[in-house]
mmCIF file of C-alpha atoms and ligand atoms in Angstrom:
data_model
loop_
_atom_site.group_PDB
_atom_site.id
_atom_site.type_symbol
_atom_site.label_atom_id
_atom_site.label_comp_id
_atom_site.label_asym_id
_atom_site.label_seq_id
_atom_site.Cartn_x
_atom_site.Cartn_y
_atom_site.Cartn_z
ATOM 1 C CA MET A 20 122.742 99.754 107.849
ATOM 2 C CA GLN A 21 124.382 96.738 106.241
ATOM 3 C CA ILE A 22 123.749 95.615 102.665
ATOM 4 C CA PHE A 23 124.301 91.936 101.897
ATOM 5 C CA LEU A 24 124.509 90.173 98.559
ATOM 6 C CA ASP A 25 125.487 86.693 99.648
ATOM 7 C CA LEU A 26 123.960 84.204 102.016
ATOM 8 C CA PRO A 27 126.822 83.497 104.477
ATOM 9 C CA GLN A 28 127.174 87.269 105.037
ATOM 10 C CA LEU A 29 123.436 87.630 105.552
ATOM 11 C CA LYS A 30 123.388 84.721 108.032
ATOM 12 C CA ALA A 31 126.280 86.270 109.990
ATOM 13 C CA GLY A 32 124.549 89.666 109.988
ATOM 14 C CA ILE A 33 121.287 88.134 111.237
ATOM 15 C CA ALA A 34 123.145 86.150 113.930
ATOM 16 C CA ALA A 35 124.748 89.389 115.121
ATOM 17 C CA LEU A 36 121.318 91.081 115.325
ATOM 18 C CA ARG A 37 119.914 88.074 117.195
ATOM 19 C CA SER A 38 122.709 88.164 119.777
ATOM 20 C CA ASP A 39 120.933 90.904 121.757
ATOM 21 C CA GLY A 40 117.816 88.723 122.025
ATOM 22 C CA GLY A 41 115.723 91.254 120.072
ATOM 23 C CA ARG A 42 112.922 90.521 117.628
ATOM 24 C CA ILE A 43 113.582 90.615 113.895
ATOM 25 C CA ALA A 44 111.034 91.799 111.335
ATOM 26 C CA LEU A 45 111.271 91.111 107.612
ATOM 27 C CA VAL A 46 109.745 93.312 104.910
ATOM 28 C CA PRO A 47 110.034 91.510 101.560
ATOM 29 C CA THR A 48 109.975 93.881 98.558
ATOM 30 C CA MET A 49 110.802 94.006 94.874
ATOM 31 C CA GLY A 50 112.295 97.496 95.286
ATOM 32 C CA ALA A 51 111.098 100.669 93.485
ATOM 33 C CA LEU A 52 110.068 101.713 96.973
ATOM 34 C CA HIS A 53 107.287 104.220 97.610
ATOM 35 C CA ALA A 54 105.344 105.425 100.639
ATOM 36 C CA GLY A 55 103.418 102.125 100.693
ATOM 37 C CA HIS A 56 106.634 100.167 101.288
ATOM 38 C CA MET A 57 107.831 102.728 103.830
ATOM 39 C CA ALA A 58 104.588 102.209 105.790
ATOM 40 C CA LEU A 59 105.496 98.498 105.948
ATOM 41 C CA VAL A 60 108.952 99.411 107.236
ATOM 42 C CA ALA A 61 107.466 101.792 109.848
ATOM 43 C CA ASP A 62 105.065 99.068 111.001
ATOM 44 C CA ALA A 63 107.920 96.552 111.135
ATOM 45 C CA ARG A 64 110.006 98.949 113.239
ATOM 46 C CA ALA A 65 107.145 99.308 115.717
ATOM 47 C CA ARG A 66 106.895 95.516 116.093
ATOM 48 C CA ALA A 67 110.544 94.475 116.262
ATOM 49 C CA ASP A 68 113.970 95.596 117.409
ATOM 50 C CA HIS A 69 115.615 95.083 114.024
ATOM 51 C CA VAL A 70 114.195 95.384 110.521
ATOM 52 C CA VAL A 71 115.503 93.448 107.533
ATOM 53 C CA VAL A 72 114.263 94.488 104.069
ATOM 54 C CA SER A 73 114.787 92.282 101.029
ATOM 55 C CA ILE A 74 114.926 93.748 97.544
ATOM 56 C CA PHE A 75 114.558 91.062 94.897
ATOM 57 C CA VAL A 76 112.628 91.259 91.622
ATOM 58 C CA ASN A 77 111.498 87.653 91.591
ATOM 59 C CA PRO A 78 111.386 86.196 88.055
ATOM 60 C CA LEU A 79 109.303 83.206 89.244
ATOM 61 C CA GLN A 80 106.238 85.368 89.860
ATOM 62 C CA PHE A 81 106.147 87.031 86.420
ATOM 63 C CA GLY A 82 104.360 85.377 83.476
ATOM 64 C CA GLN A 83 105.976 85.186 80.037
ATOM 65 C CA ASN A 84 104.191 88.272 78.740
ATOM 66 C CA GLU A 85 104.497 90.268 81.950
ATOM 67 C CA ASP A 86 106.795 93.130 82.897
ATOM 68 C CA PHE A 87 109.801 91.388 84.536
ATOM 69 C CA SER A 88 112.394 92.964 82.220
ATOM 70 C CA VAL A 89 110.966 96.494 82.527
ATOM 71 C CA TYR A 90 109.901 96.334 86.194
ATOM 72 C CA PRO A 91 111.277 99.556 87.769
ATOM 73 C CA ARG A 92 114.669 99.076 89.448
ATOM 74 C CA ARG A 93 115.962 101.958 91.591
ATOM 75 C CA GLU A 94 118.339 100.332 94.026
ATOM 76 C CA ALA A 95 120.413 103.413 94.976
ATOM 77 C CA THR A 96 117.289 105.450 95.839
ATOM 78 C CA ASP A 97 115.752 102.460 97.642
ATOM 79 C CA ILE A 98 118.844 102.011 99.786
ATOM 80 C CA ALA A 99 118.924 105.705 100.738
ATOM 81 C CA MET A 100 115.234 105.523 101.761
ATOM 82 C CA LEU A 101 115.823 102.407 103.869
ATOM 83 C CA GLN A 102 118.875 103.935 105.530
ATOM 84 C CA ALA A 103 116.833 107.006 106.500
ATOM 85 C CA ALA A 104 114.068 104.762 107.851
ATOM 86 C CA GLY A 105 116.376 103.004 110.333
ATOM 87 C CA VAL A 106 116.550 99.587 108.656
ATOM 88 C CA SER A 107 119.315 97.293 109.987
ATOM 89 C CA ILE A 108 119.926 95.019 106.991
ATOM 90 C CA VAL A 109 119.094 95.183 103.285
ATOM 91 C CA TRP A 110 119.222 91.803 101.548
ATOM 92 C CA THR A 111 119.686 92.092 97.765
ATOM 93 C CA PRO A 112 120.418 88.632 96.367
ATOM 94 C CA GLN A 113 121.044 87.994 92.665
ATOM 95 C CA VAL A 114 118.713 85.717 90.680
ATOM 96 C CA SER A 115 121.539 83.135 90.364
ATOM 97 C CA LEU A 116 121.839 82.967 94.155
ATOM 98 C CA MET A 117 118.102 82.499 94.710
ATOM 99 C CA TYR A 118 117.632 80.086 91.806
ATOM 100 C CA PRO A 119 120.935 78.377 91.021
ATOM 101 C CA GLU A 120 121.135 75.903 88.169
ATOM 102 C CA GLY A 121 119.166 72.810 89.072
ATOM 103 C CA PHE A 122 116.637 74.688 91.246
ATOM 104 C CA ALA A 123 113.511 72.555 90.919
ATOM 105 C CA SER A 124 111.089 73.340 93.738
ATOM 106 C CA ASN A 125 107.725 75.031 93.491
ATOM 107 C CA LEU A 126 105.386 75.854 96.359
ATOM 108 C CA HIS A 127 101.697 75.702 95.477
ATOM 109 C CA VAL A 128 99.154 76.906 98.024
ATOM 110 C CA ALA A 129 95.895 75.379 96.798
ATOM 111 C CA GLY A 130 92.502 77.058 97.124
ATOM 112 C CA VAL A 131 93.236 80.636 98.130
ATOM 113 C CA SER A 132 95.784 81.108 95.303
ATOM 114 C CA GLU A 133 93.585 79.688 92.574
ATOM 115 C CA GLY A 134 90.789 82.255 91.988
ATOM 116 C CA LEU A 135 91.022 85.979 91.134
ATOM 117 C CA ASP A 136 94.645 86.777 90.128
ATOM 118 C CA GLY A 137 95.380 83.046 90.174
ATOM 119 C CA VAL A 138 93.181 82.708 87.081
ATOM 120 C CA TRP A 139 94.673 85.692 85.243
ATOM 121 C CA ARG A 140 98.287 85.175 86.277
ATOM 122 C CA PRO A 141 98.844 81.396 86.239
ATOM 123 C CA GLY A 142 101.823 80.415 88.390
ATOM 124 C CA HIS A 143 102.122 83.888 89.946
ATOM 125 C CA PHE A 144 101.300 82.826 93.497
ATOM 126 C CA ASP A 145 103.487 79.711 93.257
ATOM 127 C CA GLY A 146 106.332 82.104 92.455
ATOM 128 C CA VAL A 147 105.394 84.377 95.365
ATOM 129 C CA ALA A 148 105.038 81.497 97.855
ATOM 130 C CA THR A 149 108.318 79.926 96.722
ATOM 131 C CA VAL A 150 110.357 83.119 97.044
ATOM 132 C CA VAL A 151 108.734 84.157 100.333
ATOM 133 C CA ALA A 152 109.403 80.687 101.805
ATOM 134 C CA LYS A 153 113.053 81.052 100.751
ATOM 135 C CA LEU A 154 113.297 84.557 102.234
ATOM 136 C CA PHE A 155 111.720 83.304 105.468
ATOM 137 C CA ASN A 156 114.289 80.489 105.676
ATOM 138 C CA GLN A 157 117.168 82.833 104.912
ATOM 139 C CA VAL A 158 116.203 85.525 107.431
ATOM 140 C CA ARG A 159 114.175 83.495 109.985
ATOM 141 C CA PRO A 160 112.186 86.551 111.105
ATOM 142 C CA ASP A 161 109.828 86.659 114.089
ATOM 143 C CA VAL A 162 107.390 88.824 112.167
ATOM 144 C CA ALA A 163 106.920 89.775 108.500
ATOM 145 C CA CYS A 164 104.905 92.689 107.074
ATOM 146 C CA PHE A 165 102.974 92.664 103.786
ATOM 147 C CA GLY A 166 100.665 95.263 102.245
ATOM 148 C CA GLU A 167 96.907 94.685 102.149
ATOM 149 C CA LYS A 168 97.090 96.207 98.658
ATOM 150 C CA ASP A 169 98.122 92.709 97.477
ATOM 151 C CA TYR A 170 95.368 91.126 99.525
ATOM 152 C CA GLN A 171 95.358 87.738 97.788
ATOM 153 C CA GLN A 172 99.130 87.514 98.213
ATOM 154 C CA LEU A 173 98.692 88.226 101.931
ATOM 155 C CA ALA A 174 96.027 85.498 102.197
ATOM 156 C CA VAL A 175 98.267 83.004 100.360
ATOM 157 C CA ILE A 176 101.198 83.761 102.673
ATOM 158 C CA ARG A 177 99.036 83.453 105.788
ATOM 159 C CA ARG A 178 97.819 80.038 104.556
ATOM 160 C CA MET A 179 101.365 78.898 103.758
ATOM 161 C CA VAL A 180 102.715 79.988 107.158
ATOM 162 C CA ALA A 181 99.869 78.218 108.982
ATOM 163 C CA ASP A 182 100.102 75.046 106.870
ATOM 164 C CA LEU A 183 103.882 74.720 107.176
ATOM 165 C CA ASP A 184 104.039 75.677 110.894
ATOM 166 C CA LEU A 185 106.544 78.393 110.090
ATOM 167 C CA GLY A 186 105.807 80.202 113.353
ATOM 168 C CA ILE A 187 106.169 83.673 111.827
ATOM 169 C CA GLU A 188 103.679 86.406 112.719
ATOM 170 C CA ILE A 189 102.231 87.768 109.464
ATOM 171 C CA VAL A 190 101.048 91.376 109.586
ATOM 172 C CA GLY A 191 98.813 92.924 106.926
ATOM 173 C CA VAL A 192 99.444 96.667 106.694
ATOM 174 C CA PRO A 193 96.589 98.859 105.369
ATOM 175 C CA THR A 194 96.907 100.119 101.792
ATOM 176 C CA GLN A 195 98.522 103.535 101.416
ATOM 177 C CA ARG A 196 96.665 105.800 98.983
ATOM 178 C CA ASP A 197 97.390 108.996 97.089
ATOM 179 C CA VAL A 198 95.296 112.025 98.104
ATOM 180 C CA ASP A 199 92.738 111.195 95.403
ATOM 181 C CA GLY A 200 92.360 107.608 96.658
ATOM 182 C CA LEU A 201 94.460 105.648 94.144
ATOM 183 C CA ALA A 202 96.373 102.886 95.933
ATOM 184 C CA LEU A 203 100.153 103.380 95.810
ATOM 185 C CA SER A 204 101.835 100.855 93.535
ATOM 186 C CA SER A 205 105.156 100.639 91.729
ATOM 187 C CA ARG A 206 103.129 99.985 88.560
ATOM 188 C CA ASN A 207 101.417 103.426 88.794
ATOM 189 C CA ALA A 208 104.657 104.673 87.203
ATOM 190 C CA TYR A 209 103.482 103.093 83.918
ATOM 191 C CA LEU A 210 100.424 105.423 83.740
ATOM 192 C CA ASP A 211 100.523 108.575 81.609
ATOM 193 C CA SER A 212 98.839 111.673 83.071
ATOM 194 C CA ASP A 213 95.491 110.989 81.398
ATOM 195 C CA GLN A 214 95.447 107.355 82.565
ATOM 196 C CA ARG A 215 96.552 108.440 86.057
ATOM 197 C CA ALA A 216 93.610 110.862 86.253
ATOM 198 C CA ARG A 217 91.167 108.181 85.098
ATOM 199 C CA ALA A 218 92.602 105.516 87.403
ATOM 200 C CA ILE A 219 90.727 106.950 90.412
ATOM 201 C CA ALA A 220 87.636 105.243 88.990
ATOM 202 C CA LEU A 221 89.090 102.094 90.593
ATOM 203 C CA PRO A 222 88.901 103.161 94.275
ATOM 204 C CA GLU A 223 85.654 105.038 93.454
ATOM 205 C CA ALA A 224 84.076 101.824 92.146
ATOM 206 C CA LEU A 225 85.217 99.902 95.229
ATOM 207 C CA VAL A 226 83.746 102.443 97.663
ATOM 208 C CA MET A 227 80.514 102.805 95.661
ATOM 209 C CA THR A 228 80.066 99.024 95.484
ATOM 210 C CA GLY A 229 80.938 98.482 99.148
ATOM 211 C CA GLU A 230 78.312 101.053 100.137
ATOM 212 C CA ALA A 231 75.688 99.492 97.864
ATOM 213 C CA ILE A 232 76.295 96.013 99.308
ATOM 214 C CA LEU A 233 76.356 97.272 102.907
ATOM 215 C CA SER A 234 73.040 99.010 102.392
ATOM 216 C CA GLY A 235 71.483 95.709 101.349
ATOM 217 C CA GLY A 236 71.811 95.953 97.556
ATOM 218 C CA ASP A 237 71.981 92.808 95.435
ATOM 219 C CA VAL A 238 75.637 91.729 95.203
ATOM 220 C CA ALA A 239 75.599 90.552 91.565
ATOM 221 C CA SER A 240 73.991 93.792 90.306
ATOM 222 C CA ALA A 241 76.363 95.939 92.375
ATOM 223 C CA LEU A 242 79.372 94.113 90.894
ATOM 224 C CA LEU A 243 78.011 94.542 87.376
ATOM 225 C CA ARG A 244 77.476 98.290 87.940
ATOM 226 C CA ALA A 245 81.052 98.542 89.233
ATOM 227 C CA GLU A 246 82.453 96.959 86.062
ATOM 228 C CA GLN A 247 80.350 99.342 83.956
ATOM 229 C CA HIS A 248 81.653 102.309 85.978
ATOM 230 C CA LEU A 249 85.240 101.285 85.195
ATOM 231 C CA LEU A 250 84.586 100.748 81.483
ATOM 232 C CA GLU A 251 82.790 104.122 81.240
ATOM 233 C CA HIS A 252 85.693 105.893 82.954
ATOM 234 C CA GLY A 253 88.592 104.829 80.753
ATOM 235 C CA PHE A 254 89.463 101.265 81.795
ATOM 236 C CA HIS A 255 89.400 99.037 78.736
ATOM 237 C CA SER A 256 88.822 95.724 80.498
ATOM 238 C CA VAL A 257 88.030 94.294 83.919
ATOM 239 C CA ASP A 258 89.634 90.946 84.824
ATOM 240 C CA TYR A 259 87.445 90.547 87.887
ATOM 241 C CA PHE A 260 85.349 92.518 90.356
ATOM 242 C CA ALA A 261 84.390 90.158 93.168
ATOM 243 C CA LEU A 262 83.082 89.948 96.717
ATOM 244 C CA CYS A 263 84.964 87.190 98.560
ATOM 245 C CA ASP A 264 85.285 85.640 102.006
ATOM 246 C CA ALA A 265 88.005 87.685 103.725
ATOM 247 C CA GLU A 266 90.116 84.645 104.601
ATOM 248 C CA SER A 267 89.539 81.883 102.045
ATOM 249 C CA LEU A 268 88.720 84.309 99.184
ATOM 250 C CA THR A 269 85.872 82.088 97.989
ATOM 251 C CA PRO A 270 83.309 84.215 96.094
ATOM 252 C CA LEU A 271 80.211 85.345 98.012
ATOM 253 C CA ALA A 272 76.759 85.910 96.538
ATOM 254 C CA ARG A 273 75.621 87.729 99.688
ATOM 255 C CA LEU A 274 77.310 89.575 102.532
ATOM 256 C CA ASP A 275 76.978 87.169 105.459
ATOM 257 C CA ARG A 276 80.521 87.267 106.934
ATOM 258 C CA PRO A 277 83.648 89.459 106.879
ATOM 259 C CA ALA A 278 84.378 90.003 103.200
ATOM 260 C CA ARG A 279 86.680 91.730 100.770
ATOM 261 C CA LEU A 280 85.817 93.441 97.520
ATOM 262 C CA LEU A 281 88.629 92.858 95.057
ATOM 263 C CA VAL A 282 89.224 94.224 91.579
ATOM 264 C CA ALA A 283 91.747 93.912 88.762
ATOM 265 C CA ALA A 284 91.301 96.089 85.685
ATOM 266 C CA ARG A 285 93.386 97.336 82.784
ATOM 267 C CA ILE A 286 93.972 100.905 81.674
ATOM 268 C CA GLY A 287 96.249 101.415 78.674
ATOM 269 C CA GLY A 288 98.797 98.630 79.006
ATOM 270 C CA THR A 289 98.704 98.692 82.805
ATOM 271 C CA ARG A 290 96.915 96.229 85.029
ATOM 272 C CA LEU A 291 95.868 97.720 88.389
ATOM 273 C CA ILE A 292 94.542 95.845 91.418
ATOM 274 C CA ASP A 293 92.877 97.122 94.567
ATOM 275 C CA ASN A 294 90.576 95.925 97.347
ATOM 276 C CA ILE A 295 88.658 97.073 100.413
ATOM 277 C CA ALA A 296 87.120 95.385 103.441
ATOM 278 C CA VAL A 297 83.330 95.000 103.559
ATOM 279 C CA ASN A 298 82.151 93.840 106.939
ATOM 280 C CA PRO A 299 78.479 93.115 107.723
HETATM 281 O O1 PAF B 559 104.704 92.155 97.083
HETATM 282 C C1 PAF B 559 105.827 92.037 96.551
HETATM 283 O O2 PAF B 559 106.546 93.002 96.342
HETATM 284 C C2 PAF B 559 106.306 90.653 96.135
HETATM 285 O O3 PAF B 559 105.273 89.880 95.639
HETATM 286 C C3 PAF B 559 107.073 89.917 97.250
HETATM 287 C C4 PAF B 559 106.189 89.637 98.451
HETATM 288 C C5 PAF B 559 108.271 90.752 97.681
HETATM 289 C C6 PAF B 559 107.585 88.567 96.737
HETATM 290 O O4 PAF B 559 108.438 88.735 95.653
#
């Protein structure tokens, strides 16, 4: 496995991989890898001959009061995990390489990026789209894998790739969960043991609400009950609990097409997100 920190080296490494005519998969990450990321790598390996993983904590996607400076960084452990998983190249650029002085571009994907987390984290998806577009241009993969855990991110990237004719296959990999159902996330590390125990109310509320809607229950009342469930089980606020069109993420008042239930809620100082499919 090769580890690159500068662009000419990365380009040469990618060219060498390409010389055998094989397919290249990219798994973009911000490091602090867990089983969720390793599922992306395993999926990427099944779809391509060579896997490139980027590790870059992208400042553009963090708001002023968010956790950029304390976001977990565990590069040595990450690299050992990627080596064991059969990754060909790890790309770990510095912030100054990605955003040199004078960097002035911003990619905004209208519509799908503007509701849900787009309301609560202004500029977040512009930062995601901008860095992912850069990573795509640097690596030029045939296929790229993203977790369904960040479902809105996945929808934004799909839109961007279609709109800009990037010609990259985008794969959404199902969310990996702990045995009790909590979705794996690097931010789970912020939870103390009491908060961790209470956090399972999040997947519980999703499943409960999905079942209620599928059995014909009124969508608005089911969403309200879900918010109450979270507040009664230790979450102190709910940013949103919504049923949305699975592709455009426009809110739905009734289940009349493939949909997604999405939630963001706060426990202690930690904001957790999760989602499930709800198909009529
Ligand atoms: O999902 C993430 O870890 C990040 O948002 C991504 C896609 C690597 C872009 O920084």
